[in-house]
CSV table of C-alpha atoms and ligand atoms in Angstrom, one decimal:
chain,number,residue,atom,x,y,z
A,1,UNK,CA,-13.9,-11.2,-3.1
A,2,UNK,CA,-13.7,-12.6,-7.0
A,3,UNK,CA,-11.2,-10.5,-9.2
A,4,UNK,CA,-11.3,-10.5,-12.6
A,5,UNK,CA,-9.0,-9.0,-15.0
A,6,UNK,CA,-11.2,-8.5,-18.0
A,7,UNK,CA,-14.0,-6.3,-18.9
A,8,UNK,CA,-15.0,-9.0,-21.0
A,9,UNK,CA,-17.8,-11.1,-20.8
A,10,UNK,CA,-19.0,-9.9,-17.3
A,11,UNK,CA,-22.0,-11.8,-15.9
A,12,UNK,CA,-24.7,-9.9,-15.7
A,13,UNK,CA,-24.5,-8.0,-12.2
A,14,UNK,CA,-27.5,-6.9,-10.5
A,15,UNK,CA,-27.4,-3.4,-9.2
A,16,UNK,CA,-23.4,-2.7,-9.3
A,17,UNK,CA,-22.1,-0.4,-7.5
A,18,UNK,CA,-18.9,0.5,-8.4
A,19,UNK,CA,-15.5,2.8,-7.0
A,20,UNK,CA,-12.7,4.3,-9.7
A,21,UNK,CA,-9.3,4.8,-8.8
A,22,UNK,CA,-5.9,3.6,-8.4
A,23,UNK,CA,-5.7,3.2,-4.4
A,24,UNK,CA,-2.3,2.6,-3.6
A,25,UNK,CA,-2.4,2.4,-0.1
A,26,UNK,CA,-6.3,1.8,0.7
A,27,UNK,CA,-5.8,5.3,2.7
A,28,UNK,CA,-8.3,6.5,5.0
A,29,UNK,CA,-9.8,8.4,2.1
A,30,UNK,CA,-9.9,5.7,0.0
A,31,UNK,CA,-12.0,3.3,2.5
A,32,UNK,CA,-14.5,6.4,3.0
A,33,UNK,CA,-15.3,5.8,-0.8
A,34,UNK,CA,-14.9,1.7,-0.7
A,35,UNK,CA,-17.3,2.0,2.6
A,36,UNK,CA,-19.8,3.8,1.1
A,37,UNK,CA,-20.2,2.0,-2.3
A,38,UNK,CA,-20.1,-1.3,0.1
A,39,UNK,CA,-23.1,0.3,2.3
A,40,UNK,CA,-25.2,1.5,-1.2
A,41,UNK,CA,-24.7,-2.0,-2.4
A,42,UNK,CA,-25.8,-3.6,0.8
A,43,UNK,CA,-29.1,-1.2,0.5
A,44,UNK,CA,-29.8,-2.1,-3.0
A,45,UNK,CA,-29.1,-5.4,-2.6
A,46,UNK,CA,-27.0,-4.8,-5.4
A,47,UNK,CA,-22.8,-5.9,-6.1
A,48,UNK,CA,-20.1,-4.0,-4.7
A,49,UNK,CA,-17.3,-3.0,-6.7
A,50,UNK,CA,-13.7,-1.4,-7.2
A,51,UNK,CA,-12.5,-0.7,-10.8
A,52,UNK,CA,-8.7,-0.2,-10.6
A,53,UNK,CA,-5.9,0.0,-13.4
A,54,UNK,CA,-3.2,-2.7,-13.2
A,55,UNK,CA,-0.5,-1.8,-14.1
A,56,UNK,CA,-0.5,1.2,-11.8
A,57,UNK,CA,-0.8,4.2,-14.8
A,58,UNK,CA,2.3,5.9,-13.2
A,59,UNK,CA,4.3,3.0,-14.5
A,60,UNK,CA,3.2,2.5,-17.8
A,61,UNK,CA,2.7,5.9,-18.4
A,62,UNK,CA,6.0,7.4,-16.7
A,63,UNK,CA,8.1,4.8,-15.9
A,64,UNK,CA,11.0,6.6,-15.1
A,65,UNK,CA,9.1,8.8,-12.9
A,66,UNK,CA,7.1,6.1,-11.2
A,67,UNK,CA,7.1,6.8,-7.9
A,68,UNK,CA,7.1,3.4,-5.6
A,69,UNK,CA,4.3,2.0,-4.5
A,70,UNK,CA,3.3,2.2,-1.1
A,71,UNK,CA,1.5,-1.6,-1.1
A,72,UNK,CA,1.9,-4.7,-3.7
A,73,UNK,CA,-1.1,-5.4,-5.9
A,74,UNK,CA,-1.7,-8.3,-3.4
A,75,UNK,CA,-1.7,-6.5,-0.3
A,76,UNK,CA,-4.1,-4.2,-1.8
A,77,UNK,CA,-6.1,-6.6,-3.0
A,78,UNK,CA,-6.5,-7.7,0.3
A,79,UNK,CA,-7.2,-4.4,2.0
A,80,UNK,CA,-10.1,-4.2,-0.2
A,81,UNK,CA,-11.5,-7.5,0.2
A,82,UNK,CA,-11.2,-6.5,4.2
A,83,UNK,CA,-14.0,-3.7,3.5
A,84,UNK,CA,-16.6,-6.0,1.8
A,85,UNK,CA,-16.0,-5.6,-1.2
A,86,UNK,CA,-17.8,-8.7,-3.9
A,87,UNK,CA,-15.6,-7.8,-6.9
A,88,UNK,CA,-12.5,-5.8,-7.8
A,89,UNK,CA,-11.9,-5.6,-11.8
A,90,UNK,CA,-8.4,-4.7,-12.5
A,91,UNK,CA,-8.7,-3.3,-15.9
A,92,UNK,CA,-5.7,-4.2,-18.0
A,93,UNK,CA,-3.8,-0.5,-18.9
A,94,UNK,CA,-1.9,0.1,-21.3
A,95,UNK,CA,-1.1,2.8,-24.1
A,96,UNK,CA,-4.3,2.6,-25.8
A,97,UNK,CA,-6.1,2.8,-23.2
A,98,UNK,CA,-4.6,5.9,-21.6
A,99,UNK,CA,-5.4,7.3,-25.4
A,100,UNK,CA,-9.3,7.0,-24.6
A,101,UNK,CA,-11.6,10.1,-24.7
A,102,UNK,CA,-13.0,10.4,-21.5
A,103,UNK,CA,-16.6,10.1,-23.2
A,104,UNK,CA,-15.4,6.8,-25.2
A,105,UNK,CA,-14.5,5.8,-21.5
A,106,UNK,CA,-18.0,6.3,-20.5
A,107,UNK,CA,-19.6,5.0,-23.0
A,108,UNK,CA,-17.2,2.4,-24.5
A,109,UNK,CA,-16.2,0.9,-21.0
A,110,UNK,CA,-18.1,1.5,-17.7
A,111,UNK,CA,-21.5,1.9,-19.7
A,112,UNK,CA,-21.1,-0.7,-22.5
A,113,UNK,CA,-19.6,-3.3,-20.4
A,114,UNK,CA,-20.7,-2.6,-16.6
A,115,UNK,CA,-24.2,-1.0,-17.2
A,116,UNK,CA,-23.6,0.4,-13.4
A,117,UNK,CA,-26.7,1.3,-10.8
A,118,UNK,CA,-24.2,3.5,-9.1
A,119,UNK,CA,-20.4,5.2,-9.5
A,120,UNK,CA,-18.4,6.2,-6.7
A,121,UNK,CA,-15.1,8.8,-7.1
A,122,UNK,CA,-13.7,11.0,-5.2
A,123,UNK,CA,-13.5,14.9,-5.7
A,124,UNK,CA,-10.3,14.5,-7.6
A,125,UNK,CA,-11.0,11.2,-9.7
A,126,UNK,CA,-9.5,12.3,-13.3
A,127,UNK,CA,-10.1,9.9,-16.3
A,128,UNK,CA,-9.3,9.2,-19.7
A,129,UNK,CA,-6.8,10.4,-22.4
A,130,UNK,CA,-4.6,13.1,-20.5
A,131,UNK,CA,-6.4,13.0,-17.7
A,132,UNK,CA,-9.1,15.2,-18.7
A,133,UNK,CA,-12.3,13.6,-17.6
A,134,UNK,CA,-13.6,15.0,-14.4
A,135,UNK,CA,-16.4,13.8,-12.1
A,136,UNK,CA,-19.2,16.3,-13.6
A,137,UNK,CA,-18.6,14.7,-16.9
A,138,UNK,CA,-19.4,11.6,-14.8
A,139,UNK,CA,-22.4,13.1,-13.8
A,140,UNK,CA,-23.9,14.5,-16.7
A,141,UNK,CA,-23.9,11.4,-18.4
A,142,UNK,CA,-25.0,9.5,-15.3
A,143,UNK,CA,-28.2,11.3,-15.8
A,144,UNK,CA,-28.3,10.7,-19.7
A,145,UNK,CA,-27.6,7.5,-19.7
A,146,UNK,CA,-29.3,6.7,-16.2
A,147,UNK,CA,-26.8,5.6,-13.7
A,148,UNK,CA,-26.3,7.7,-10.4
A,149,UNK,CA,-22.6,9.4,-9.8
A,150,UNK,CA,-21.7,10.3,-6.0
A,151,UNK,CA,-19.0,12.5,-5.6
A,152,UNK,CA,-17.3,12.0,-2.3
A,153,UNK,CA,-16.0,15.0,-0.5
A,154,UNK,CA,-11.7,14.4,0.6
A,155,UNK,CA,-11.4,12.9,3.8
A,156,UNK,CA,-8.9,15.4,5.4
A,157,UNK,CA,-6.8,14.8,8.0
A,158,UNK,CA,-4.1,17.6,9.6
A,159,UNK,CA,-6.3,20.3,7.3
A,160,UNK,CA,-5.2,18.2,3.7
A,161,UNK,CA,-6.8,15.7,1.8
A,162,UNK,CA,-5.2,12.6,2.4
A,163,UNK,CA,-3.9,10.7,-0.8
A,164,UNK,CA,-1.0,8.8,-1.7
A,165,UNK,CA,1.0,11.2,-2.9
A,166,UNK,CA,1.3,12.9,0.8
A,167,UNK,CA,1.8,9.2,1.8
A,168,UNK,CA,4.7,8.6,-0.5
A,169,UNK,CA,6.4,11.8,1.0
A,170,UNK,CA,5.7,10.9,4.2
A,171,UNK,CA,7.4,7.4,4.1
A,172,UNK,CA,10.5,9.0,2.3
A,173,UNK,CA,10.8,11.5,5.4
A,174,UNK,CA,10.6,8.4,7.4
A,175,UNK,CA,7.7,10.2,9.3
A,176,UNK,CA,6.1,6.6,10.1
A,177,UNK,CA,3.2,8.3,12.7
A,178,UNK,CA,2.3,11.3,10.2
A,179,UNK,CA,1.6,8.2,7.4
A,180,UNK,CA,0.0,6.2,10.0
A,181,UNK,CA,-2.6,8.9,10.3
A,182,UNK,CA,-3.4,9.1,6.9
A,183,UNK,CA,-3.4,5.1,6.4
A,184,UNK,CA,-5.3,4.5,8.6
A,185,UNK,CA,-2.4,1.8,10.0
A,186,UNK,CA,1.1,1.2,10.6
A,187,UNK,CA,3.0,1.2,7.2
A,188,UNK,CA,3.4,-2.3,5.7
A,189,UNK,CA,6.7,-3.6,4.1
A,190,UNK,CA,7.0,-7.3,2.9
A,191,UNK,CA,8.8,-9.8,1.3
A,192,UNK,CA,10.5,-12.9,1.6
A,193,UNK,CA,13.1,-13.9,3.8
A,194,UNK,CA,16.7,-14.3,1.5
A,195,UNK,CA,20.0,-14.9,2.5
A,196,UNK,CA,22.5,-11.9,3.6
A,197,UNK,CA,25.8,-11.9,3.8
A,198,UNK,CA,25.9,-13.6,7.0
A,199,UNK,CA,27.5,-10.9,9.1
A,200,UNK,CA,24.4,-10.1,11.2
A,201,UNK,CA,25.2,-13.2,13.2
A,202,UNK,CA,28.8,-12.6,13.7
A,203,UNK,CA,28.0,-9.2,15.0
A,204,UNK,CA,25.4,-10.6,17.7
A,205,UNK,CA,22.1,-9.8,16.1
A,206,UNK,CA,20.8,-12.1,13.7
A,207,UNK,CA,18.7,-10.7,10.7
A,208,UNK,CA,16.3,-11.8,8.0
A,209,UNK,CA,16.9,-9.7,4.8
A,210,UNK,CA,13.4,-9.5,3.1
A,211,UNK,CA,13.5,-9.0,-0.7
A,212,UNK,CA,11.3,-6.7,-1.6
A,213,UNK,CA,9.1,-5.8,-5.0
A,214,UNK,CA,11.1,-4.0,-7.3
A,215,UNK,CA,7.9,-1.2,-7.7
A,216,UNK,CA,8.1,-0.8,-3.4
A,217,UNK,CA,8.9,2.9,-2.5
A,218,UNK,CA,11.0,2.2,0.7
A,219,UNK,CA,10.7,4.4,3.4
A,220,UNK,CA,13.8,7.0,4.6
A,221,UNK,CA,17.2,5.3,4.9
A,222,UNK,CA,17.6,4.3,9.0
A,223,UNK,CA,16.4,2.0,11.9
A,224,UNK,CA,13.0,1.4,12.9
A,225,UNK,CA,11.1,-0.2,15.4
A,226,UNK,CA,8.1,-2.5,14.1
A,227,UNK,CA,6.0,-5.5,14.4
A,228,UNK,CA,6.4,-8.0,12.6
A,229,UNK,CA,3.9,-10.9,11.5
A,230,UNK,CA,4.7,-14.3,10.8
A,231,UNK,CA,2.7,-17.4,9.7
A,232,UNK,CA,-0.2,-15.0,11.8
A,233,UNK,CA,1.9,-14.7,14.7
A,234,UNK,CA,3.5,-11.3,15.7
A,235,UNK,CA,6.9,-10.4,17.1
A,236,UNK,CA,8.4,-7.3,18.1
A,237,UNK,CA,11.4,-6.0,16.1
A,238,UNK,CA,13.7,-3.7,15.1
A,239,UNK,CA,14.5,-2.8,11.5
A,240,UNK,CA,17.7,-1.3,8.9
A,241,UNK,CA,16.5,0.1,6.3
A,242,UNK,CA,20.0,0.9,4.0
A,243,UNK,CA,23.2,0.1,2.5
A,244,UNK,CA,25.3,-0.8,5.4
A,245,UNK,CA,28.1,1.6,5.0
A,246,UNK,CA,29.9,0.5,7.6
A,247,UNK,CA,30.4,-3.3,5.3
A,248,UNK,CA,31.2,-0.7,2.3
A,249,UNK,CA,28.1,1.0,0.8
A,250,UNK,CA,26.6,-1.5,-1.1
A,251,UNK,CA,24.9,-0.2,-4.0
A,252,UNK,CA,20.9,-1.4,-3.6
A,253,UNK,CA,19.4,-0.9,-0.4
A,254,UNK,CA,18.3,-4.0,1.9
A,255,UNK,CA,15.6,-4.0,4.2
A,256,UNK,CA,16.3,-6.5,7.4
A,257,UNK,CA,15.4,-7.4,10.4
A,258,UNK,CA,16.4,-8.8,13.9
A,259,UNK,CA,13.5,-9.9,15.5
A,260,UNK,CA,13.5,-10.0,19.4
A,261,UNK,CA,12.8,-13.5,21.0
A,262,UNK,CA,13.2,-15.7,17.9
A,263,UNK,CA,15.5,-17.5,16.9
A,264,UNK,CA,14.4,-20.0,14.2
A,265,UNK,CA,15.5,-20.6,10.5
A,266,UNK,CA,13.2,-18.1,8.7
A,267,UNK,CA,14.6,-18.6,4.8
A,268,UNK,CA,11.9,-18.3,2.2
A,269,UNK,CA,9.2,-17.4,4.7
A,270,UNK,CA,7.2,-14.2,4.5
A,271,UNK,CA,7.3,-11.9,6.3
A,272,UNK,CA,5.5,-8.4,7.5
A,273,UNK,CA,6.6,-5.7,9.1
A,274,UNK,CA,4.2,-2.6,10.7
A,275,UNK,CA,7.0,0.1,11.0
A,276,UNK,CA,5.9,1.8,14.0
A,277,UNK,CA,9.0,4.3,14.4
A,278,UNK,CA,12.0,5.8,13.0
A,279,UNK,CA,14.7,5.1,15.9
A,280,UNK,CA,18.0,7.1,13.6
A,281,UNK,CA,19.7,7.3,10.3
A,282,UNK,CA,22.0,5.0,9.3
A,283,UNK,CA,25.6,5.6,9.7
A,284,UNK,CA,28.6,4.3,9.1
A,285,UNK,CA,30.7,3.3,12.1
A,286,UNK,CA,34.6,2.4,12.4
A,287,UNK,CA,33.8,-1.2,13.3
A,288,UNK,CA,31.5,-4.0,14.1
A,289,UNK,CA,32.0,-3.4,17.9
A,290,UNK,CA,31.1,0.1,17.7
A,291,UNK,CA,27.9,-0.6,15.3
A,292,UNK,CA,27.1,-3.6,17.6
A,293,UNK,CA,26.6,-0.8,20.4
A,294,UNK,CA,24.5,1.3,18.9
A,295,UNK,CA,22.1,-1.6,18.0
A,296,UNK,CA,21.7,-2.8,21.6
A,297,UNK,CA,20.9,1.4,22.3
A,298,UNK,CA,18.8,0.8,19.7
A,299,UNK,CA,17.1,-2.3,20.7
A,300,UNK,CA,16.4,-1.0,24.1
A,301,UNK,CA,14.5,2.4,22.1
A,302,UNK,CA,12.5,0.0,20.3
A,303,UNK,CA,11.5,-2.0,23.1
A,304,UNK,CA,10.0,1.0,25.1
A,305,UNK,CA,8.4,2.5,21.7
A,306,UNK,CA,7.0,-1.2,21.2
A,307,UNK,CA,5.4,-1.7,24.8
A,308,UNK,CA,2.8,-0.1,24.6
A,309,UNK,CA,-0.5,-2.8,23.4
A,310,UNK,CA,-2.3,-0.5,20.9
A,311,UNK,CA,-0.7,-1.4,17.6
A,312,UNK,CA,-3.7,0.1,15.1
A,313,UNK,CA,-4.3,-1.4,11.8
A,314,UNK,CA,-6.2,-3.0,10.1
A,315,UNK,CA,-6.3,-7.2,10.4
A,316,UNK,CA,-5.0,-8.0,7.9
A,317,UNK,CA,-1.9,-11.0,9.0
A,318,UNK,CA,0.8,-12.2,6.5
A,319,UNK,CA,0.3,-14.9,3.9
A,320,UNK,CA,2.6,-17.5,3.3
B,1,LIG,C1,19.0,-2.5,14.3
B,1,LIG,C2,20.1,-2.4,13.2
B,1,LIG,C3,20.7,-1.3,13.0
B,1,LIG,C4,21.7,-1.2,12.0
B,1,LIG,N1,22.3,0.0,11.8
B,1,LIG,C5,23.3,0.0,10.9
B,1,LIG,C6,24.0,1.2,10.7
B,1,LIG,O1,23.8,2.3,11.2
B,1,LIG,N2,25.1,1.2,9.8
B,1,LIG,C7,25.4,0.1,9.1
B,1,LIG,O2,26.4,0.1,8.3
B,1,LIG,N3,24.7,-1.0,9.2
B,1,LIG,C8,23.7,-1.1,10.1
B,1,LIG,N4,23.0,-2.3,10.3
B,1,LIG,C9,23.2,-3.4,9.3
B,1,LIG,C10,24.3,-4.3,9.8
B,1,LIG,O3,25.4,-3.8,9.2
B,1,LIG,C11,23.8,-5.6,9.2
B,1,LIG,O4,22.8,-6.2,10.0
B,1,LIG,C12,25.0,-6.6,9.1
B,1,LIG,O5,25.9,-6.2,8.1
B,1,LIG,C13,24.5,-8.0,8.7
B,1,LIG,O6,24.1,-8.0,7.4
B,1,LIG,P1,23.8,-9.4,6.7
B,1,LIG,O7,22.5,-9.9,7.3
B,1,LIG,O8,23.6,-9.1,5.2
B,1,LIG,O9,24.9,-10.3,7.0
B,1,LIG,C14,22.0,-2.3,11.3
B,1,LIG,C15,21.3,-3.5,11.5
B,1,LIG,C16,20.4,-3.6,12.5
B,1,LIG,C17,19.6,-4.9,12.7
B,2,LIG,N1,-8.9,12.1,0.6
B,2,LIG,C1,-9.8,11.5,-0.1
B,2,LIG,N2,-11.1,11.6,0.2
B,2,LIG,C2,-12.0,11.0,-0.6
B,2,LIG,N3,-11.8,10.4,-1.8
B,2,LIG,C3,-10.5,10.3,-2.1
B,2,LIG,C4,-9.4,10.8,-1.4
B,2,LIG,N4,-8.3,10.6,-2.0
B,2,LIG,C5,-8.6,9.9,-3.1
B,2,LIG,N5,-9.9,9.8,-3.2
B,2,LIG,C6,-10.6,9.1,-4.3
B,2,LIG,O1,-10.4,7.7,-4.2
B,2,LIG,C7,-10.2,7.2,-5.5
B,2,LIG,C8,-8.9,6.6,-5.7
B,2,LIG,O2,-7.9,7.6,-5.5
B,2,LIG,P1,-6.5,7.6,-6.3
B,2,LIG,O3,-5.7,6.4,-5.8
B,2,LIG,O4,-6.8,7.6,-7.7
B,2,LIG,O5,-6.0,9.0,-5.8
B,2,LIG,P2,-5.1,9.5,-4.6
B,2,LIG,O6,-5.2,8.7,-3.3
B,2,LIG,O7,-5.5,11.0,-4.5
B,2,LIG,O8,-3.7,9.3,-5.1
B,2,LIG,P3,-2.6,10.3,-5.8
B,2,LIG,O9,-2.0,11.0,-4.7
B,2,LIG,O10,-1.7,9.3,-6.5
B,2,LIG,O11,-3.4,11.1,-6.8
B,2,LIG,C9,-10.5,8.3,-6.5
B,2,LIG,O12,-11.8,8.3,-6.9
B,2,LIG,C10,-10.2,9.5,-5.7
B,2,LIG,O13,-10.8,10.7,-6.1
């Protein structure tokens, strides 16, 4: 898949066919949309397309409010190239640009410089300054102008439409199988492997601390069970999310994890975890023999969760 980062000087594309929106998370409703512009595009012969924002609006336009991202731009990147997609633009935003009329948007953008065969949004795809352009202003210039607008139904799952939003609150419930559902997969976290503070091996149970992108939304507070892929291998797991009260809170959380069977130098490799299932909170216990413990309860609970084969998602394996 080629990605591009200007609207600039586009080659000419025969017979785009193009998807609008943010999609943190490629959710199931999301690849209902990417699907069908990649099966139009296959049809026509024509260029499949996503046209996404980056940065993510939310953070340029609310910082403080920004919620955490549910993937990093590379991960979703990836996601999408997984569906077929030829090209994804990733329109530089900033204030200007949320200051567009959702006509100038039209015209000035996806008409001047895509001349698009075909748009794909969803139901609730909202454009332009405050948010005000809508699909039907989509469609009525689509047939002035002479492009074709499809308006995709939501995808619901559990009777809601799925969208990040519901995601994000699902992951800060720590209700891993309800976001699994609407994902599509097991929730992704990544990063690379940094140095802790070197306890893990005095209590018994060796971790790797991943540092994680600032802009991540981290899931509940508590230990899970996951896979994890390395180097595109995968282990079994179990994971803290938290500020390990009983070492003194610190005061930024750390996501770590002991991974079973292995037992290998992992510093400055990446690594992915599929969190599969919230095990308990984190808690703060009197000392590292009672905390050392729990995690072999624990490690037992993930073992049984993580037996079974299925582990749903999509392929997508760790880069390093
Ligand atoms: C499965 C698991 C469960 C954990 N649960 C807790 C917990 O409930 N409370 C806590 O204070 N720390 C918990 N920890 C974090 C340990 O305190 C941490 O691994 C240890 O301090 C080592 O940290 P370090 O790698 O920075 O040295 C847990 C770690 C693991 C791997
Ligand atoms: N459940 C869904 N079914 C079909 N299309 C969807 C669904 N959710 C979002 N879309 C569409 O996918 C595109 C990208 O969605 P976008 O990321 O902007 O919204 P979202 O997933 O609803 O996120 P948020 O919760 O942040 O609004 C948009 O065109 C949007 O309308």
């Amino acid at each position: 898949m080629k990605v591009i980062r200007t609207l600039d000087n586009i080659d000419e594309m025969r017979n785009l066919v193009i998807a609008l929106g943010n999609f943190d998370g490629v959710h199931r409703g999301h690849r209902h949309l990417i699907e069908g512009v990649v099966s139009t595009a296959r049809k026509i012969n024509g260029t499949a397309g996503v046209l996404t924002f980056d940065p993510h609006p939310a953070k340029v336009l609310k910082p403080e409010a920004s919620p955490g991202f549910i993937l990093t731009p590379e991960t979703k990147l990836r996601l999408i190239a997984h569906l077929g997609v030829d090209l994804t633009i990733l329109v530089p935003f900033d204030e200007d640009l949320a200051r567009i009329e959702p006509t100038k948007f039209i015209e000035n953008i996806l008409w001047e410089k895509l001349r698009p065969s075909v748009i794909y949004v969803g139901f609730n795809y909202t454009f332009g300054k405050a948010a005000k352009g809508r699909p039907e202003l989509l469609k009525r210039y689509g047939e002035k102008l002479n492009f074709e607008v499809k308006i995709v139904p939501p995808v619901m799952i559990g009777g809601v439409p799925v969208s990040s939003t519901l995601i994000r609150e699902m992951l800060v419930k720590g209700d891993i199988s309800r976001a699994k559902d609407l994902l599509g997969y097991w929730p992704i976290l990544e990063g690379k492997v940094v140095s802790g503070d070197q306890k893990g091996r005095e209590i018994g149970f060796p971790t790797a601390n991943l540092a994680m992108e600032e802009d991540l939304l981290l899931p509940a507070r508590g230990v899970y069970a996951a896979w994890v892929i390395r180097k595109h291998e995968i282990y079994k797991g179990i994971v803290n999310i938290g500020y390990k009260p009983t070492f003194g809170e610190r005061s930024t959380p750390t996501v770590e994890v002991h991974i079973f069977d292995l037992d290998e130098d992992l510093y400055g490799q990446s690594l992915e975890l599929r969190l599969r299932q919230r095990i308990r909170p984190e808690k703060k216990f009197p000392g590292t023999r009672e905390l050392a413990q729990q995690i072999r309860v624990d490690i037992e609970t993930a073992k049984e969760v993580l037996r079974e084969v299925e582990w749903t998602f999509l392929p997508v394996i760790a880069q390093d």
